[in-house]
Amino acid sequence: MLVAAAVCPCPPLLVPEVAAGAAPELDAARDACTDALGVLAAARPGRLVVVGPGNGAGPETYPEGTAGSFRGFGVDLDVRLGAAEGANPRPRLPYALAVAAWLLERTGWSDAPVEGLGVAESYPPELCADTGRDIAARDERVALLVMGDASACRTLKAPGYLDERAAPFDTEVARALGAADVAALTALDTGLARELKASGRAPWQVLAGAAEGADLGGSLLYEDAPYGVGYIVAGWS
């Protein structure tokens, strides 16, 4: 059963070494992510599943100990998902899960075993929900760390250029995540999310499936659009 969830954005720029001189611009987002992970720790889960945008066509699992790297951004920094050593030592975490691994290392996570799940951005809503239900059924006390960005079309300089639909989309997503509104997350428009380059759509709908019947409350901890990309942080408990 799902007992808690943290929702965080997944840009590699969250990692100060990657952001370099621009690192202070995301200090508030990093602090909010730390608070969200505190919600997970307070729930004392028996298992933590990290869900984020993946590289493949369907869900791909990553056991505890899987390595990730930010060398593709010119930074000599490696991370590992959870505390286990020796599993999949070569870096292969998708960047979203590598950012999650960095967040967990930063906060000293040791409260429960960790595993990762990469979900394709095209994964259908009904399959996302089924995946979430399966995750929630794995343990009596499951927590989720859900990684994903909102639209990438908030300004002229955004990766997806300016789209007037982006701000209303992000506002509704922030409201739904802040209110733990499972129905609203389930109903997100897949096509619109794709057009707005919202990488979090599938992970959020996995969360919605996992949270069915859990009666969790939500709290919106951060919402902004630096660099024209919507970043949202929320905690559910």
CSV table of C-alpha atoms in Angstrom, one decimal:
chain,number,residue,atom,x,y,z
A,1,MET,CA,0.0,0.0,0.0
A,2,LEU,CA,1.2,3.5,-0.8
A,3,VAL,CA,1.9,5.4,2.4
A,4,ALA,CA,3.8,8.5,1.0
A,5,ALA,CA,5.1,10.1,-2.1
A,6,ALA,CA,7.4,12.9,-3.1
A,7,VAL,CA,7.2,14.6,-6.4
A,8,CYS,CA,10.3,16.3,-7.7
A,9,PRO,CA,11.5,17.8,-11.0
A,10,CYS,CA,14.3,16.0,-12.8
A,11,PRO,CA,16.5,18.5,-14.6
A,12,PRO,CA,20.3,17.6,-14.3
A,13,LEU,CA,20.6,21.3,-13.4
A,14,LEU,CA,19.4,20.4,-9.9
A,15,VAL,CA,22.8,19.0,-9.4
A,16,PRO,CA,25.1,22.0,-8.5
A,17,GLU,CA,28.1,20.6,-10.3
A,18,VAL,CA,26.1,20.4,-13.5
A,19,ALA,CA,24.5,23.9,-13.1
A,20,ALA,CA,27.9,25.4,-12.1
A,21,GLY,CA,27.6,29.2,-11.9
A,22,ALA,CA,23.8,29.0,-12.2
A,23,ALA,CA,23.5,26.7,-9.3
A,24,PRO,CA,22.0,29.3,-6.8
A,25,GLU,CA,19.1,29.8,-9.2
A,26,LEU,CA,17.6,26.4,-8.2
A,27,ASP,CA,18.4,26.6,-4.4
A,28,ALA,CA,14.8,26.9,-3.5
A,29,ALA,CA,13.8,23.9,-5.7
A,30,ARG,CA,16.6,21.8,-4.1
A,31,ASP,CA,15.4,22.8,-0.6
A,32,ALA,CA,11.8,21.9,-1.5
A,33,CYS,CA,13.0,18.5,-2.8
A,34,THR,CA,14.8,17.9,0.6
A,35,ASP,CA,11.5,18.7,2.4
A,36,ALA,CA,9.6,16.3,0.1
A,37,LEU,CA,12.1,13.5,0.8
A,38,GLY,CA,11.6,14.2,4.5
A,39,VAL,CA,7.9,13.4,4.0
A,40,LEU,CA,9.0,9.9,2.7
A,41,ALA,CA,11.3,9.3,5.6
A,42,ALA,CA,8.7,10.3,8.1
A,43,ALA,CA,6.3,7.6,6.7
A,44,ARG,CA,8.8,4.9,7.5
A,45,PRO,CA,8.2,2.9,4.3
A,46,GLY,CA,9.3,-0.7,3.8
A,47,ARG,CA,10.2,0.0,0.2
A,48,LEU,CA,11.0,3.1,-1.9
A,49,VAL,CA,10.4,3.0,-5.6
A,50,VAL,CA,11.8,5.8,-7.7
A,51,VAL,CA,9.7,6.5,-10.9
A,52,GLY,CA,10.8,8.8,-13.7
A,53,PRO,CA,11.0,9.2,-17.5
A,54,GLY,CA,12.9,6.4,-19.0
A,55,ASN,CA,14.8,5.8,-22.2
A,56,GLY,CA,13.0,2.7,-23.6
A,57,ALA,CA,9.6,2.0,-25.2
A,58,GLY,CA,8.1,0.6,-22.0
A,59,PRO,CA,8.9,0.3,-18.3
A,60,GLU,CA,12.4,-0.6,-17.3
A,61,THR,CA,13.4,-1.6,-13.8
A,62,TYR,CA,16.7,-0.7,-12.0
A,63,PRO,CA,17.7,-2.6,-8.9
A,64,GLU,CA,19.3,-1.0,-5.9
A,65,GLY,CA,22.9,-0.3,-6.6
A,66,THR,CA,22.4,0.7,-10.2
A,67,ALA,CA,24.9,3.4,-11.2
A,68,GLY,CA,24.3,6.7,-13.0
A,69,SER,CA,26.6,9.4,-14.2
A,70,PHE,CA,26.6,13.1,-15.2
A,71,ARG,CA,29.6,12.8,-17.4
A,72,GLY,CA,27.5,13.5,-20.4
A,73,PHE,CA,27.2,17.0,-19.1
A,74,GLY,CA,31.0,17.4,-18.7
A,75,VAL,CA,30.9,16.7,-15.0
A,76,ASP,CA,33.0,14.0,-13.3
A,77,LEU,CA,30.2,12.8,-11.0
A,78,ASP,CA,28.8,9.4,-10.6
A,79,VAL,CA,25.8,8.3,-8.4
A,80,ARG,CA,24.3,5.0,-7.3
A,81,LEU,CA,20.6,4.2,-6.6
A,82,GLY,CA,20.4,3.4,-2.9
A,83,ALA,CA,23.1,1.8,-0.7
A,84,ALA,CA,23.7,-1.6,-2.4
A,85,GLU,CA,27.1,-2.1,-3.9
A,86,GLY,CA,28.0,-4.2,-6.9
A,87,ALA,CA,24.7,-4.3,-8.9
A,88,ASN,CA,25.0,-2.9,-12.4
A,89,PRO,CA,28.2,-1.0,-11.7
A,90,ARG,CA,28.3,0.6,-15.2
A,91,PRO,CA,26.4,3.9,-15.3
A,92,ARG,CA,23.1,3.2,-16.9
A,93,LEU,CA,20.4,5.1,-15.0
A,94,PRO,CA,18.3,7.5,-17.1
A,95,TYR,CA,19.1,11.0,-16.2
A,96,ALA,CA,15.8,11.5,-14.3
A,97,LEU,CA,16.7,8.6,-12.0
A,98,ALA,CA,20.3,9.7,-11.7
A,99,VAL,CA,19.0,13.0,-10.4
A,100,ALA,CA,16.8,11.1,-8.0
A,101,ALA,CA,19.8,9.1,-6.9
A,102,TRP,CA,21.7,12.3,-6.3
A,103,LEU,CA,18.8,13.7,-4.2
A,104,LEU,CA,18.8,10.5,-2.1
A,105,GLU,CA,22.5,10.6,-1.6
A,106,ARG,CA,22.3,14.3,-0.7
A,107,THR,CA,19.7,13.6,2.0
A,108,GLY,CA,21.5,10.5,3.3
A,109,TRP,CA,18.6,8.2,2.5
A,110,SER,CA,18.9,4.9,4.4
A,111,ASP,CA,15.3,4.4,5.5
A,112,ALA,CA,14.3,1.6,3.2
A,113,PRO,CA,15.5,-0.4,0.2
A,114,VAL,CA,15.3,1.5,-3.1
A,115,GLU,CA,14.5,0.4,-6.7
A,116,GLY,CA,14.0,2.4,-9.9
A,117,LEU,CA,11.5,2.3,-12.7
A,118,GLY,CA,11.9,4.2,-15.9
A,119,VAL,CA,8.6,4.8,-17.8
A,120,ALA,CA,8.5,5.9,-21.4
A,121,GLU,CA,7.0,9.3,-22.0
A,122,SER,CA,4.5,7.7,-24.5
A,123,TYR,CA,3.3,5.0,-22.0
A,124,PRO,CA,-0.5,5.0,-22.1
A,125,PRO,CA,-2.4,6.3,-19.0
A,126,GLU,CA,-4.2,3.0,-18.4
A,127,LEU,CA,-0.9,1.1,-18.3
A,128,CYS,CA,0.7,3.8,-16.1
A,129,ALA,CA,-2.2,3.3,-13.6
A,130,ASP,CA,-1.8,-0.5,-13.7
A,131,THR,CA,1.9,-0.1,-13.1
A,132,GLY,CA,1.2,2.1,-10.1
A,133,ARG,CA,-1.3,-0.4,-8.7
A,134,ASP,CA,1.3,-3.2,-9.0
A,135,ILE,CA,3.9,-1.1,-7.2
A,136,ALA,CA,1.6,-0.3,-4.3
A,137,ALA,CA,0.7,-4.0,-3.9
A,138,ARG,CA,4.4,-5.1,-3.4
A,139,ASP,CA,4.7,-4.1,0.2
A,140,GLU,CA,2.6,-3.2,3.2
A,141,ARG,CA,4.3,0.2,3.2
A,142,VAL,CA,5.5,1.5,-0.1
A,143,ALA,CA,6.7,5.1,-0.8
A,144,LEU,CA,7.3,6.7,-4.2
A,145,LEU,CA,9.8,9.3,-5.3
A,146,VAL,CA,8.3,10.5,-8.6
A,147,MET,CA,10.5,12.5,-10.9
A,148,GLY,CA,9.3,14.6,-13.9
A,149,ASP,CA,9.0,18.1,-15.3
A,150,ALA,CA,5.9,20.0,-16.3
A,151,SER,CA,5.8,21.9,-19.6
A,152,ALA,CA,8.9,23.0,-21.4
A,153,CYS,CA,7.1,25.8,-23.2
A,154,ARG,CA,6.6,28.6,-20.7
A,155,THR,CA,8.8,31.3,-22.3
A,156,LEU,CA,10.3,32.3,-25.7
A,157,LYS,CA,13.6,30.8,-24.6
A,158,ALA,CA,12.2,27.6,-23.2
A,159,PRO,CA,13.3,24.3,-24.9
A,160,GLY,CA,9.9,24.0,-26.6
A,161,TYR,CA,9.4,27.8,-27.3
A,162,LEU,CA,6.4,29.7,-25.9
A,163,ASP,CA,3.0,27.9,-26.0
A,164,GLU,CA,0.1,29.7,-24.4
A,165,ARG,CA,-1.3,26.4,-23.3
A,166,ALA,CA,1.7,25.7,-21.1
A,167,ALA,CA,0.9,27.9,-18.1
A,168,PRO,CA,-2.7,26.7,-17.7
A,169,PHE,CA,-1.5,23.1,-18.0
A,170,ASP,CA,1.2,23.6,-15.4
A,171,THR,CA,-1.2,25.4,-13.0
A,172,GLU,CA,-3.6,22.4,-13.1
A,173,VAL,CA,-0.8,19.9,-12.6
A,174,ALA,CA,0.5,21.9,-9.7
A,175,ARG,CA,-3.0,22.0,-8.2
A,176,ALA,CA,-3.6,18.3,-8.7
A,177,LEU,CA,-0.2,17.3,-7.2
A,178,GLY,CA,-0.7,19.7,-4.3
A,179,ALA,CA,-4.1,18.3,-3.6
A,180,ALA,CA,-3.2,14.6,-4.2
A,181,ASP,CA,-6.0,14.7,-6.8
A,182,VAL,CA,-5.8,11.2,-8.3
A,183,ALA,CA,-8.7,11.7,-10.7
A,184,ALA,CA,-7.2,14.9,-12.2
A,185,LEU,CA,-3.8,13.3,-12.7
A,186,THR,CA,-5.4,10.2,-14.3
A,187,ALA,CA,-7.3,12.5,-16.7
A,188,LEU,CA,-4.2,14.5,-17.9
A,189,ASP,CA,-4.3,14.8,-21.7
A,190,THR,CA,-1.5,12.6,-23.1
A,191,GLY,CA,-1.4,14.4,-26.4
A,192,LEU,CA,-1.2,17.9,-24.8
A,193,ALA,CA,1.4,16.8,-22.4
A,194,ARG,CA,3.5,15.5,-25.3
A,195,GLU,CA,3.1,18.7,-27.3
A,196,LEU,CA,4.2,20.7,-24.2
A,197,LYS,CA,7.1,18.4,-23.6
A,198,ALA,CA,5.9,17.6,-20.1
A,199,SER,CA,8.1,14.6,-19.1
A,200,GLY,CA,6.3,14.1,-15.8
A,201,ARG,CA,3.0,13.0,-17.3
A,202,ALA,CA,3.6,9.2,-17.3
A,203,PRO,CA,5.3,9.1,-13.8
A,204,TRP,CA,2.5,11.2,-12.4
A,205,GLN,CA,-0.1,8.8,-13.7
A,206,VAL,CA,1.9,5.9,-12.2
A,207,LEU,CA,1.6,7.8,-8.9
A,208,ALA,CA,-2.1,8.2,-9.5
A,209,GLY,CA,-2.6,4.4,-9.9
A,210,ALA,CA,-0.5,3.7,-6.8
A,211,ALA,CA,-2.5,6.1,-4.7
A,212,GLU,CA,-5.9,4.7,-5.5
A,213,GLY,CA,-7.7,4.0,-2.2
A,214,ALA,CA,-4.7,5.2,-0.1
A,215,ASP,CA,-6.5,8.4,1.0
A,216,LEU,CA,-3.3,10.5,1.1
A,217,GLY,CA,-3.3,14.2,1.4
A,218,GLY,CA,-1.0,16.5,-0.6
A,219,SER,CA,1.1,19.6,-0.1
A,220,LEU,CA,2.5,21.8,-2.8
A,221,LEU,CA,6.1,22.7,-1.8
A,222,TYR,CA,7.4,24.5,-4.9
A,223,GLU,CA,6.2,25.6,-8.3
A,224,ASP,CA,8.1,27.8,-10.7
A,225,ALA,CA,9.3,27.9,-14.3
A,226,PRO,CA,13.0,28.8,-14.4
A,227,TYR,CA,14.4,28.5,-17.9
A,228,GLY,CA,10.9,28.3,-19.2
A,229,VAL,CA,10.3,24.8,-17.8
A,230,GLY,CA,7.7,24.0,-15.1
A,231,TYR,CA,9.2,22.5,-12.0
A,232,ILE,CA,6.9,21.2,-9.3
A,233,VAL,CA,7.6,19.7,-5.9
A,234,ALA,CA,4.9,18.1,-3.7
A,235,GLY,CA,4.6,15.7,-0.8
A,236,TRP,CA,1.9,13.2,-0.2
A,237,SER,CA,1.3,11.5,3.1
